[in-house]
């Protein structure tokens, strides 16, 4: 499995094993809120799962090991220094796509029937082996009609035993053609997305940098295939020599559908793994991607890991993180 999950009751608060041999390990907990579920590490906020932003579920805020914001605040919160007010559909961490049976769930086009990924229920919420898991069921609605459904499982944890260890969110989504055949269009507008915090962006020229598993950097990484992509740099909007640094890595599991996806990663801060976009929008090349049609009741499964880290991390270290993730069984 990508992360250990299993027991512990669903409820307002779930915590990890508090036995004597785990007292030195940071405790991860889940708490229900009026807007979703909050995940904390040693009672300090890590991330909050929001059931509805008005358009879709999303995860915001997300804090790295030192407590710094890792994703853009706006439009879910107040605009922060160095943040751009653009692309209001970039909501911290989310999953959507720009063409599902002709409907735009990424950014609603003028004249398009209102699209909304609707949270239906929490399937479970639990902590096991000091990792917190939230599983939900959702309907993709357009013009009041359900187009497809999904179940998504998010697991929150630490890559090490210390409070300042890199943090991760494992994101699995099962897209189901529950209402009839479903086509996911060949478009760059998708799919598993993050909008990084303002200071991290390349365009702010504070030191932010994009790099991928194939050695491509910044704008050259856009639309290219890769096993993982890293967006790293400063975590605060200052030019001080001792400012905190860190970054965000998205990895695709080898058992995921199209495990070496194209990447809609932009120097202004958008960062998305897209297994559907092909030569229509992206640079021509291999692996060839493109539109996918599911038969009625057919399911497509995608598995990603996001790592949030502090400091400057070498590419070979990220590769070791990826290898550990890739060698774990997806389910």
PDB file of C-alpha atoms in Angstrom:
ATOM      1  CA  UNK A   1       0.000   0.000   0.000  1.00  0.00           C
ATOM      2  CA  UNK A   2       1.116   3.583  -0.491  1.00  0.00           C
ATOM      3  CA  UNK A   3       0.462   4.341   3.159  1.00  0.00           C
ATOM      4  CA  UNK A   4      -0.702   2.190   6.023  1.00  0.00           C
ATOM      5  CA  UNK A   5      -4.422   2.577   6.622  1.00  0.00           C
ATOM      6  CA  UNK A   6      -6.929   0.458   8.390  1.00  0.00           C
ATOM      7  CA  UNK A   7      -8.427   0.876  11.854  1.00  0.00           C
ATOM      8  CA  UNK A   8      -9.505   3.753  14.163  1.00  0.00           C
ATOM      9  CA  UNK A   9     -13.055   5.047  14.254  1.00  0.00           C
ATOM     10  CA  UNK A  10     -14.444   7.903  12.199  1.00  0.00           C
ATOM     11  CA  UNK A  11     -15.200  10.846  14.457  1.00  0.00           C
ATOM     12  CA  UNK A  12     -14.368  14.400  15.444  1.00  0.00           C
ATOM     13  CA  UNK A  13     -10.804  13.597  16.498  1.00  0.00           C
ATOM     14  CA  UNK A  14      -8.635  10.623  15.612  1.00  0.00           C
ATOM     15  CA  UNK A  15      -5.066  10.308  16.837  1.00  0.00           C
ATOM     16  CA  UNK A  16      -2.194   7.928  16.376  1.00  0.00           C
ATOM     17  CA  UNK A  17      -0.779   5.338  18.739  1.00  0.00           C
ATOM     18  CA  UNK A  18       0.156   7.026  22.017  1.00  0.00           C
ATOM     19  CA  UNK A  19       1.905   4.050  23.584  1.00  0.00           C
ATOM     20  CA  UNK A  20       5.197   4.526  25.435  1.00  0.00           C
ATOM     21  CA  UNK A  21       7.388   3.478  22.528  1.00  0.00           C
ATOM     22  CA  UNK A  22       5.927   6.222  20.324  1.00  0.00           C
ATOM     23  CA  UNK A  23       6.285   9.206  22.691  1.00  0.00           C
ATOM     24  CA  UNK A  24       9.193  10.645  20.700  1.00  0.00           C
ATOM     25  CA  UNK A  25       7.326  10.451  17.395  1.00  0.00           C
ATOM     26  CA  UNK A  26       5.240  13.484  16.389  1.00  0.00           C
ATOM     27  CA  UNK A  27       1.548  12.695  16.783  1.00  0.00           C
ATOM     28  CA  UNK A  28      -0.739  13.114  13.772  1.00  0.00           C
ATOM     29  CA  UNK A  29      -4.431  13.783  14.340  1.00  0.00           C
ATOM     30  CA  UNK A  30      -7.619  14.523  12.384  1.00  0.00           C
ATOM     31  CA  UNK A  31     -10.302  16.904  13.607  1.00  0.00           C
ATOM     32  CA  UNK A  32     -13.680  17.634  12.042  1.00  0.00           C
ATOM     33  CA  UNK A  33     -14.406  21.276  11.203  1.00  0.00           C
ATOM     34  CA  UNK A  34     -17.482  23.042   9.821  1.00  0.00           C
ATOM     35  CA  UNK A  35     -15.794  23.026   6.393  1.00  0.00           C
ATOM     36  CA  UNK A  36     -14.121  19.605   6.350  1.00  0.00           C
ATOM     37  CA  UNK A  37     -11.243  17.925   8.173  1.00  0.00           C
ATOM     38  CA  UNK A  38      -8.117  19.398   9.728  1.00  0.00           C
ATOM     39  CA  UNK A  39      -4.892  17.368   9.955  1.00  0.00           C
ATOM     40  CA  UNK A  40      -2.361  18.386  12.601  1.00  0.00           C
ATOM     41  CA  UNK A  41       1.108  17.275  13.681  1.00  0.00           C
ATOM     42  CA  UNK A  42       1.724  17.704  17.407  1.00  0.00           C
ATOM     43  CA  UNK A  43      -1.374  19.926  17.487  1.00  0.00           C
ATOM     44  CA  UNK A  44       0.071  22.260  14.822  1.00  0.00           C
ATOM     45  CA  UNK A  45      -1.848  22.589  11.554  1.00  0.00           C
ATOM     46  CA  UNK A  46      -0.434  20.619   8.635  1.00  0.00           C
ATOM     47  CA  UNK A  47      -3.329  20.803   6.156  1.00  0.00           C
ATOM     48  CA  UNK A  48      -7.087  21.193   5.942  1.00  0.00           C
ATOM     49  CA  UNK A  49      -9.358  19.266   3.591  1.00  0.00           C
ATOM     50  CA  UNK A  50     -12.167  21.572   2.432  1.00  0.00           C
ATOM     51  CA  UNK A  51     -15.254  19.790   1.154  1.00  0.00           C
ATOM     52  CA  UNK A  52     -16.426  22.714  -0.982  1.00  0.00           C
ATOM     53  CA  UNK A  53     -14.720  25.872  -2.222  1.00  0.00           C
ATOM     54  CA  UNK A  54     -17.799  26.733  -4.259  1.00  0.00           C
ATOM     55  CA  UNK A  55     -16.393  24.757  -7.194  1.00  0.00           C
ATOM     56  CA  UNK A  56     -14.776  21.623  -5.782  1.00  0.00           C
ATOM     57  CA  UNK A  57     -13.024  20.031  -2.800  1.00  0.00           C
ATOM     58  CA  UNK A  58      -9.498  21.314  -2.140  1.00  0.00           C
ATOM     59  CA  UNK A  59      -6.711  21.193   0.449  1.00  0.00           C
ATOM     60  CA  UNK A  60      -5.854  24.577   1.978  1.00  0.00           C
ATOM     61  CA  UNK A  61      -3.920  25.753   3.853  1.00  0.00           C
ATOM     62  CA  UNK A  62      -0.861  23.486   3.701  1.00  0.00           C
ATOM     63  CA  UNK A  63       2.100  24.138   5.982  1.00  0.00           C
ATOM     64  CA  UNK A  64       5.604  22.745   5.534  1.00  0.00           C
ATOM     65  CA  UNK A  65       7.844  21.358   8.292  1.00  0.00           C
ATOM     66  CA  UNK A  66       8.770  24.836   9.613  1.00  0.00           C
ATOM     67  CA  UNK A  67       5.171  26.054   9.487  1.00  0.00           C
ATOM     68  CA  UNK A  68       5.583  28.083   6.300  1.00  0.00           C
ATOM     69  CA  UNK A  69       2.744  28.223   3.764  1.00  0.00           C
ATOM     70  CA  UNK A  70       3.508  25.953   0.795  1.00  0.00           C
ATOM     71  CA  UNK A  71       0.604  26.905  -1.471  1.00  0.00           C
ATOM     72  CA  UNK A  72      -1.005  30.153  -2.568  1.00  0.00           C
ATOM     73  CA  UNK A  73      -3.525  31.644  -0.143  1.00  0.00           C
ATOM     74  CA  UNK A  74      -5.693  33.516  -2.651  1.00  0.00           C
ATOM     75  CA  UNK A  75      -8.510  32.878  -3.669  1.00  0.00           C
ATOM     76  CA  UNK A  76      -9.347  30.722  -0.630  1.00  0.00           C
ATOM     77  CA  UNK A  77      -7.764  33.198   1.774  1.00  0.00           C
ATOM     78  CA  UNK A  78      -6.337  36.730   1.747  1.00  0.00           C
ATOM     79  CA  UNK A  79      -3.737  37.650  -0.859  1.00  0.00           C
ATOM     80  CA  UNK A  80      -0.239  37.352   0.617  1.00  0.00           C
ATOM     81  CA  UNK A  81       2.927  39.275  -0.302  1.00  0.00           C
ATOM     82  CA  UNK A  82       4.320  38.218  -3.694  1.00  0.00           C
ATOM     83  CA  UNK A  83       1.080  36.404  -4.639  1.00  0.00           C
ATOM     84  CA  UNK A  84      -0.539  37.081  -7.991  1.00  0.00           C
ATOM     85  CA  UNK A  85      -4.314  37.458  -8.211  1.00  0.00           C
ATOM     86  CA  UNK A  86      -4.957  35.384 -11.328  1.00  0.00           C
ATOM     87  CA  UNK A  87      -6.484  32.057 -12.337  1.00  0.00           C
ATOM     88  CA  UNK A  88      -9.071  31.875  -9.528  1.00  0.00           C
ATOM     89  CA  UNK A  89      -9.584  28.183 -10.314  1.00  0.00           C
ATOM     90  CA  UNK A  90      -6.084  27.405  -8.938  1.00  0.00           C
ATOM     91  CA  UNK A  91      -7.191  26.495  -5.414  1.00  0.00           C
ATOM     92  CA  UNK A  92      -4.095  25.381  -3.462  1.00  0.00           C
ATOM     93  CA  UNK A  93      -4.275  21.591  -4.066  1.00  0.00           C
ATOM     94  CA  UNK A  94      -7.113  20.057  -6.078  1.00  0.00           C
ATOM     95  CA  UNK A  95      -8.095  17.639  -8.846  1.00  0.00           C
ATOM     96  CA  UNK A  96     -10.165  18.566 -11.887  1.00  0.00           C
ATOM     97  CA  UNK A  97      -9.977  18.446 -15.678  1.00  0.00           C
ATOM     98  CA  UNK A  98     -10.718  20.806 -18.535  1.00  0.00           C
ATOM     99  CA  UNK A  99     -12.840  18.435 -20.589  1.00  0.00           C
ATOM    100  CA  UNK A 100     -15.100  15.644 -19.321  1.00  0.00           C
ATOM    101  CA  UNK A 101     -17.797  14.757 -21.848  1.00  0.00           C
ATOM    102  CA  UNK A 102     -17.357  18.262 -23.210  1.00  0.00           C
ATOM    103  CA  UNK A 103     -17.692  20.014 -19.847  1.00  0.00           C
ATOM    104  CA  UNK A 104     -14.916  22.186 -18.411  1.00  0.00           C
ATOM    105  CA  UNK A 105     -14.296  21.349 -14.761  1.00  0.00           C
ATOM    106  CA  UNK A 106     -10.926  23.158 -14.724  1.00  0.00           C
ATOM    107  CA  UNK A 107     -11.967  26.720 -15.532  1.00  0.00           C
ATOM    108  CA  UNK A 108     -15.570  27.339 -16.508  1.00  0.00           C
ATOM    109  CA  UNK A 109     -15.780  28.847 -19.984  1.00  0.00           C
ATOM    110  CA  UNK A 110     -18.220  31.621 -20.867  1.00  0.00           C
ATOM    111  CA  UNK A 111     -21.590  30.095 -21.661  1.00  0.00           C
ATOM    112  CA  UNK A 112     -20.645  26.742 -20.119  1.00  0.00           C
ATOM    113  CA  UNK A 113     -23.253  25.178 -17.783  1.00  0.00           C
ATOM    114  CA  UNK A 114     -22.075  25.531 -14.190  1.00  0.00           C
ATOM    115  CA  UNK A 115     -19.701  22.727 -13.266  1.00  0.00           C
ATOM    116  CA  UNK A 116     -19.226  21.652  -9.679  1.00  0.00           C
ATOM    117  CA  UNK A 117     -17.420  18.700  -8.101  1.00  0.00           C
ATOM    118  CA  UNK A 118     -19.765  18.012  -5.194  1.00  0.00           C
ATOM    119  CA  UNK A 119     -18.628  16.354  -1.972  1.00  0.00           C
ATOM    120  CA  UNK A 120     -21.166  13.648  -1.136  1.00  0.00           C
ATOM    121  CA  UNK A 121     -19.751  12.113   2.019  1.00  0.00           C
ATOM    122  CA  UNK A 122     -16.728  11.123   4.040  1.00  0.00           C
ATOM    123  CA  UNK A 123     -16.221   7.400   3.550  1.00  0.00           C
ATOM    124  CA  UNK A 124     -13.715   7.226   6.400  1.00  0.00           C
ATOM    125  CA  UNK A 125     -11.381   9.342   8.490  1.00  0.00           C
ATOM    126  CA  UNK A 126      -8.709   7.576  10.528  1.00  0.00           C
ATOM    127  CA  UNK A 127      -5.162   7.479  11.841  1.00  0.00           C
ATOM    128  CA  UNK A 128      -3.039   4.340  11.696  1.00  0.00           C
ATOM    129  CA  UNK A 129       0.735   3.910  11.997  1.00  0.00           C
ATOM    130  CA  UNK A 130       0.930   7.672  12.535  1.00  0.00           C
ATOM    131  CA  UNK A 131      -0.537   8.546   9.147  1.00  0.00           C
ATOM    132  CA  UNK A 132      -3.926  10.236   8.755  1.00  0.00           C
ATOM    133  CA  UNK A 133      -6.286   9.100   6.000  1.00  0.00           C
ATOM    134  CA  UNK A 134      -9.362  10.869   4.648  1.00  0.00           C
ATOM    135  CA  UNK A 135     -11.521   9.160   2.020  1.00  0.00           C
ATOM    136  CA  UNK A 136     -14.441  10.859   0.273  1.00  0.00           C
ATOM    137  CA  UNK A 137     -17.045  10.243  -2.427  1.00  0.00           C
ATOM    138  CA  UNK A 138     -17.842  12.992  -4.943  1.00  0.00           C
ATOM    139  CA  UNK A 139     -20.121  13.758  -7.910  1.00  0.00           C
ATOM    140  CA  UNK A 140     -18.962  15.723 -10.954  1.00  0.00           C
ATOM    141  CA  UNK A 141     -22.003  17.803 -11.896  1.00  0.00           C
ATOM    142  CA  UNK A 142     -22.596  19.992 -14.954  1.00  0.00           C
ATOM    143  CA  UNK A 143     -25.799  21.969 -15.335  1.00  0.00           C
ATOM    144  CA  UNK A 144     -27.286  20.045 -12.421  1.00  0.00           C
ATOM    145  CA  UNK A 145     -26.585  16.596 -13.917  1.00  0.00           C
ATOM    146  CA  UNK A 146     -23.973  14.121 -12.693  1.00  0.00           C
ATOM    147  CA  UNK A 147     -21.386  13.346 -15.385  1.00  0.00           C
ATOM    148  CA  UNK A 148     -19.023  11.037 -13.466  1.00  0.00           C
ATOM    149  CA  UNK A 149     -18.277  10.154  -9.846  1.00  0.00           C
ATOM    150  CA  UNK A 150     -15.051   9.690  -7.924  1.00  0.00           C
ATOM    151  CA  UNK A 151     -13.678   8.361  -4.674  1.00  0.00           C
ATOM    152  CA  UNK A 152     -10.492   9.973  -3.432  1.00  0.00           C
ATOM    153  CA  UNK A 153      -8.188   8.962  -0.614  1.00  0.00           C
ATOM    154  CA  UNK A 154      -5.705  11.386   0.918  1.00  0.00           C
ATOM    155  CA  UNK A 155      -3.091  10.145   3.370  1.00  0.00           C
ATOM    156  CA  UNK A 156      -1.051  12.642   5.382  1.00  0.00           C
ATOM    157  CA  UNK A 157       2.236  11.737   7.043  1.00  0.00           C
ATOM    158  CA  UNK A 158       5.949  12.262   7.641  1.00  0.00           C
ATOM    159  CA  UNK A 159       8.884  10.773   5.745  1.00  0.00           C
ATOM    160  CA  UNK A 160      10.875  10.590   8.998  1.00  0.00           C
ATOM    161  CA  UNK A 161      10.422  10.399  12.759  1.00  0.00           C
ATOM    162  CA  UNK A 162      11.140  14.045  13.602  1.00  0.00           C
ATOM    163  CA  UNK A 163       8.724  16.969  13.576  1.00  0.00           C
ATOM    164  CA  UNK A 164      10.853  18.746  10.956  1.00  0.00           C
ATOM    165  CA  UNK A 165      10.897  15.735   8.602  1.00  0.00           C
ATOM    166  CA  UNK A 166       9.511  16.262   5.100  1.00  0.00           C
ATOM    167  CA  UNK A 167       5.728  15.924   5.059  1.00  0.00           C
ATOM    168  CA  UNK A 168       3.710  14.104   2.442  1.00  0.00           C
ATOM    169  CA  UNK A 169       0.193  13.854   1.093  1.00  0.00           C
ATOM    170  CA  UNK A 170      -0.628  10.708  -0.887  1.00  0.00           C
ATOM    171  CA  UNK A 171      -3.505  11.352  -3.265  1.00  0.00           C
ATOM    172  CA  UNK A 172      -5.384   8.509  -4.923  1.00  0.00           C
ATOM    173  CA  UNK A 173      -8.443   9.178  -7.060  1.00  0.00           C
ATOM    174  CA  UNK A 174     -10.690   6.620  -8.753  1.00  0.00           C
ATOM    175  CA  UNK A 175     -12.683   8.194 -11.576  1.00  0.00           C
ATOM    176  CA  UNK A 176     -15.809   6.187 -12.377  1.00  0.00           C
ATOM    177  CA  UNK A 177     -17.994   6.435 -15.485  1.00  0.00           C
ATOM    178  CA  UNK A 178     -21.052   5.830 -13.332  1.00  0.00           C
ATOM    179  CA  UNK A 179     -23.536   7.597 -15.595  1.00  0.00           C
ATOM    180  CA  UNK A 180     -22.425   6.186 -18.948  1.00  0.00           C
ATOM    181  CA  UNK A 181     -19.329   6.461 -21.164  1.00  0.00           C
ATOM    182  CA  UNK A 182     -16.998   9.268 -20.105  1.00  0.00           C
ATOM    183  CA  UNK A 183     -14.306  10.941 -22.206  1.00  0.00           C
ATOM    184  CA  UNK A 184     -11.420  12.900 -20.693  1.00  0.00           C
ATOM    185  CA  UNK A 185     -10.261  15.342 -23.340  1.00  0.00           C
ATOM    186  CA  UNK A 186      -6.795  15.978 -24.711  1.00  0.00           C
ATOM    187  CA  UNK A 187      -6.137  19.372 -23.102  1.00  0.00           C
ATOM    188  CA  UNK A 188      -3.363  20.960 -21.090  1.00  0.00           C
ATOM    189  CA  UNK A 189      -5.952  22.151 -18.563  1.00  0.00           C
ATOM    190  CA  UNK A 190      -5.615  19.488 -15.879  1.00  0.00           C
ATOM    191  CA  UNK A 191      -5.459  17.571 -13.720  1.00  0.00           C
ATOM    192  CA  UNK A 192      -3.831  16.991 -10.276  1.00  0.00           C
ATOM    193  CA  UNK A 193      -2.903  20.554  -9.462  1.00  0.00           C
ATOM    194  CA  UNK A 194      -1.031  22.655  -6.934  1.00  0.00           C
ATOM    195  CA  UNK A 195      -0.516  26.420  -6.981  1.00  0.00           C
ATOM    196  CA  UNK A 196       2.693  27.043  -5.040  1.00  0.00           C
ATOM    197  CA  UNK A 197       3.177  29.981  -2.689  1.00  0.00           C
ATOM    198  CA  UNK A 198       4.259  33.286  -4.225  1.00  0.00           C
ATOM    199  CA  UNK A 199       7.881  33.268  -3.038  1.00  0.00           C
ATOM    200  CA  UNK A 200       8.500  29.858  -4.640  1.00  0.00           C
ATOM    201  CA  UNK A 201       7.539  30.945  -8.147  1.00  0.00           C
ATOM    202  CA  UNK A 202      10.260  31.321 -10.755  1.00  0.00           C
ATOM    203  CA  UNK A 203       8.702  34.533 -12.084  1.00  0.00           C
ATOM    204  CA  UNK A 204       9.123  36.376  -8.770  1.00  0.00           C
ATOM    205  CA  UNK A 205      12.901  36.049  -9.233  1.00  0.00           C
ATOM    206  CA  UNK A 206      13.535  35.368  -5.558  1.00  0.00           C
ATOM    207  CA  UNK A 207      15.312  32.093  -6.340  1.00  0.00           C
ATOM    208  CA  UNK A 208      12.461  29.714  -7.178  1.00  0.00           C
ATOM    209  CA  UNK A 209      13.316  26.894  -9.568  1.00  0.00           C
ATOM    210  CA  UNK A 210      11.526  24.053 -11.366  1.00  0.00           C
ATOM    211  CA  UNK A 211      13.353  20.786 -12.061  1.00  0.00           C
ATOM    212  CA  UNK A 212      12.192  17.348 -13.100  1.00  0.00           C
ATOM    213  CA  UNK A 213      13.406  13.753 -13.012  1.00  0.00           C
ATOM    214  CA  UNK A 214      14.705  14.095 -16.580  1.00  0.00           C
ATOM    215  CA  UNK A 215      16.969  17.069 -15.716  1.00  0.00           C
ATOM    216  CA  UNK A 216      14.826  19.761 -17.375  1.00  0.00           C
ATOM    217  CA  UNK A 217      14.359  23.049 -15.548  1.00  0.00           C
ATOM    218  CA  UNK A 218      12.007  26.028 -15.384  1.00  0.00           C
ATOM    219  CA  UNK A 219      10.129  26.681 -18.640  1.00  0.00           C
ATOM    220  CA  UNK A 220      11.803  23.733 -20.359  1.00  0.00           C
ATOM    221  CA  UNK A 221       9.918  21.365 -18.007  1.00  0.00           C
ATOM    222  CA  UNK A 222       6.505  22.512 -19.260  1.00  0.00           C
ATOM    223  CA  UNK A 223       4.589  19.813 -21.101  1.00  0.00           C
ATOM    224  CA  UNK A 224       7.418  17.332 -20.772  1.00  0.00           C
ATOM    225  CA  UNK A 225       7.086  13.771 -19.392  1.00  0.00           C
ATOM    226  CA  UNK A 226       8.680  13.019 -16.039  1.00  0.00           C
ATOM    227  CA  UNK A 227       8.312  10.694 -13.057  1.00  0.00           C
ATOM    228  CA  UNK A 228       8.503  13.631 -10.657  1.00  0.00           C
ATOM    229  CA  UNK A 229       8.765  17.417 -10.664  1.00  0.00           C
ATOM    230  CA  UNK A 230      10.144  19.667  -7.926  1.00  0.00           C
ATOM    231  CA  UNK A 231       9.280  23.330  -7.356  1.00  0.00           C
ATOM    232  CA  UNK A 232      11.764  24.697  -4.821  1.00  0.00           C
ATOM    233  CA  UNK A 233      13.119  27.995  -3.540  1.00  0.00           C
ATOM    234  CA  UNK A 234      12.469  30.633  -0.873  1.00  0.00           C
ATOM    235  CA  UNK A 235       9.478  30.325   1.425  1.00  0.00           C
ATOM    236  CA  UNK A 236       9.195  34.012   2.342  1.00  0.00           C
ATOM    237  CA  UNK A 237       9.010  37.116   0.177  1.00  0.00           C
ATOM    238  CA  UNK A 238      12.342  38.630   1.245  1.00  0.00           C
ATOM    239  CA  UNK A 239      15.820  38.768  -0.215  1.00  0.00           C
ATOM    240  CA  UNK A 240      17.615  38.112   3.080  1.00  0.00           C
ATOM    241  CA  UNK A 241      20.512  35.672   2.879  1.00  0.00           C
ATOM    242  CA  UNK A 242      19.159  33.566   5.746  1.00  0.00           C
ATOM    243  CA  UNK A 243      15.571  33.339   4.532  1.00  0.00           C
ATOM    244  CA  UNK A 244      13.968  29.886   4.858  1.00  0.00           C
ATOM    245  CA  UNK A 245      13.934  27.686   1.781  1.00  0.00           C
ATOM    246  CA  UNK A 246      12.031  24.564   0.834  1.00  0.00           C
ATOM    247  CA  UNK A 247       9.831  23.148  -1.857  1.00  0.00           C
ATOM    248  CA  UNK A 248       7.112  20.887  -3.188  1.00  0.00           C
ATOM    249  CA  UNK A 249       7.607  17.652  -5.150  1.00  0.00           C
ATOM    250  CA  UNK A 250       4.845  15.780  -6.987  1.00  0.00           C
ATOM    251  CA  UNK A 251       5.546  12.136  -7.843  1.00  0.00           C
ATOM    252  CA  UNK A 252       3.491   9.716  -9.938  1.00  0.00           C
ATOM    253  CA  UNK A 253       3.343   6.082  -8.814  1.00  0.00           C
ATOM    254  CA  UNK A 254       4.377   3.461 -11.427  1.00  0.00           C
ATOM    255  CA  UNK A 255       1.025   1.681 -10.987  1.00  0.00           C
ATOM    256  CA  UNK A 256      -0.934   4.860 -11.721  1.00  0.00           C
ATOM    257  CA  UNK A 257      -2.663   5.253 -15.074  1.00  0.00           C
ATOM    258  CA  UNK A 258      -0.036   6.721 -17.424  1.00  0.00           C
ATOM    259  CA  UNK A 259       2.681   6.722 -14.759  1.00  0.00           C
ATOM    260  CA  UNK A 260       4.951   9.150 -16.631  1.00  0.00           C
ATOM    261  CA  UNK A 261       2.497  12.001 -17.238  1.00  0.00           C
ATOM    262  CA  UNK A 262       3.007  15.316 -18.970  1.00  0.00           C
ATOM    263  CA  UNK A 263       3.372  18.273 -16.595  1.00  0.00           C
ATOM    264  CA  UNK A 264       1.427  21.503 -16.829  1.00  0.00           C
ATOM    265  CA  UNK A 265       4.022  23.313 -14.699  1.00  0.00           C
ATOM    266  CA  UNK A 266       4.394  27.053 -15.129  1.00  0.00           C
ATOM    267  CA  UNK A 267       6.995  29.557 -13.956  1.00  0.00           C
ATOM    268  CA  UNK A 268       4.199  31.666 -12.392  1.00  0.00           C
ATOM    269  CA  UNK A 269       3.352  28.879  -9.919  1.00  0.00           C
ATOM    270  CA  UNK A 270       0.893  26.396 -11.421  1.00  0.00           C
ATOM    271  CA  UNK A 271       2.107  22.834 -10.955  1.00  0.00           C
ATOM    272  CA  UNK A 272      -0.021  19.973 -12.329  1.00  0.00           C
ATOM    273  CA  UNK A 273       0.403  16.335 -13.364  1.00  0.00           C
ATOM    274  CA  UNK A 274      -1.706  15.766 -16.469  1.00  0.00           C
ATOM    275  CA  UNK A 275      -2.115  12.190 -17.791  1.00  0.00           C
ATOM    276  CA  UNK A 276      -4.574  13.232 -20.517  1.00  0.00           C
ATOM    277  CA  UNK A 277      -2.960  16.182 -22.284  1.00  0.00           C
ATOM    278  CA  UNK A 278      -1.129  15.190 -25.455  1.00  0.00           C
ATOM    279  CA  UNK A 279       0.151  16.706 -28.668  1.00  0.00           C
ATOM    280  CA  UNK A 280      -2.844  19.012 -29.028  1.00  0.00           C
ATOM    281  CA  UNK A 281      -1.419  21.480 -26.491  1.00  0.00           C
ATOM    282  CA  UNK A 282       1.861  20.020 -25.239  1.00  0.00           C
ATOM    283  CA  UNK A 283       5.136  19.606 -27.160  1.00  0.00           C
ATOM    284  CA  UNK A 284       5.073  16.591 -29.445  1.00  0.00           C
ATOM    285  CA  UNK A 285       6.920  13.586 -28.106  1.00  0.00           C
ATOM    286  CA  UNK A 286       6.797  10.421 -26.086  1.00  0.00           C
ATOM    287  CA  UNK A 287       5.009   9.082 -24.221  1.00  0.00           C
ATOM    288  CA  UNK A 288       2.102   9.871 -26.484  1.00  0.00           C
ATOM    289  CA  UNK A 289      -0.940  10.851 -24.436  1.00  0.00           C
ATOM    290  CA  UNK A 290      -4.372  12.023 -25.427  1.00  0.00           C
ATOM    291  CA  UNK A 291      -8.073  11.643 -24.802  1.00  0.00           C
ATOM    292  CA  UNK A 292      -9.325   8.628 -22.848  1.00  0.00           C
ATOM    293  CA  UNK A 293     -12.845   7.185 -22.948  1.00  0.00           C
ATOM    294  CA  UNK A 294     -14.171   4.968 -20.160  1.00  0.00           C
ATOM    295  CA  UNK A 295     -17.042   2.585 -20.786  1.00  0.00           C
ATOM    296  CA  UNK A 296     -20.027   2.771 -18.470  1.00  0.00           C
ATOM    297  CA  UNK A 297     -19.029   1.755 -14.909  1.00  0.00           C
ATOM    298  CA  UNK A 298     -15.343   1.554 -15.876  1.00  0.00           C
ATOM    299  CA  UNK A 299     -12.872   3.070 -13.394  1.00  0.00           C
ATOM    300  CA  UNK A 300      -9.537   4.806 -13.930  1.00  0.00           C
ATOM    301  CA  UNK A 301      -7.141   5.122 -10.979  1.00  0.00           C
ATOM    302  CA  UNK A 302      -4.446   7.754 -10.444  1.00  0.00           C
ATOM    303  CA  UNK A 303      -1.878   7.747  -7.608  1.00  0.00           C
ATOM    304  CA  UNK A 304       0.326  10.679  -6.638  1.00  0.00           C
ATOM    305  CA  UNK A 305       2.526  11.669  -3.718  1.00  0.00           C
ATOM    306  CA  UNK A 306       3.278  15.277  -2.794  1.00  0.00           C
ATOM    307  CA  UNK A 307       6.282  15.965  -0.557  1.00  0.00           C
ATOM    308  CA  UNK A 308       6.716  19.280   1.280  1.00  0.00           C
ATOM    309  CA  UNK A 309      10.257  19.883   2.507  1.00  0.00           C
ATOM    310  CA  UNK A 310      12.439  22.515   4.164  1.00  0.00           C
ATOM    311  CA  UNK A 311      15.922  23.487   3.050  1.00  0.00           C
ATOM    312  CA  UNK A 312      17.759  22.774  -0.164  1.00  0.00           C
ATOM    313  CA  UNK A 313      17.360  19.180  -1.353  1.00  0.00           C
ATOM    314  CA  UNK A 314      19.530  17.590  -4.033  1.00  0.00           C
ATOM    315  CA  UNK A 315      17.940  15.809  -6.990  1.00  0.00           C
ATOM    316  CA  UNK A 316      19.406  12.459  -5.930  1.00  0.00           C
ATOM    317  CA  UNK A 317      17.651  12.789  -2.564  1.00  0.00           C
ATOM    318  CA  UNK A 318      14.337  13.414  -4.322  1.00  0.00           C
ATOM    319  CA  UNK A 319      15.010  10.378  -6.482  1.00  0.00           C
ATOM    320  CA  UNK A 320      15.433   8.277  -3.312  1.00  0.00           C
ATOM    321  CA  UNK A 321      12.084   9.565  -2.059  1.00  0.00           C
ATOM    322  CA  UNK A 322      10.552   8.613  -5.386  1.00  0.00           C
ATOM    323  CA  UNK A 323      12.155   5.149  -5.368  1.00  0.00           C
ATOM    324  CA  UNK A 324      10.717   4.442  -1.891  1.00  0.00           C
ATOM    325  CA  UNK A 325       7.270   5.586  -3.053  1.00  0.00           C
ATOM    326  CA  UNK A 326       7.519   3.639  -6.307  1.00  0.00           C
ATOM    327  CA  UNK A 327       8.524   0.429  -4.530  1.00  0.00           C
ATOM    328  CA  UNK A 328       5.504   0.600  -2.223  1.00  0.00           C
ATOM    329  CA  UNK A 329       2.449  -1.262  -3.481  1.00  0.00           C
ATOM    330  CA  UNK A 330      -0.419   0.924  -4.690  1.00  0.00           C
ATOM    331  CA  UNK A 331      -3.934  -0.250  -3.924  1.00  0.00           C
TER     332      UNK A 331
END
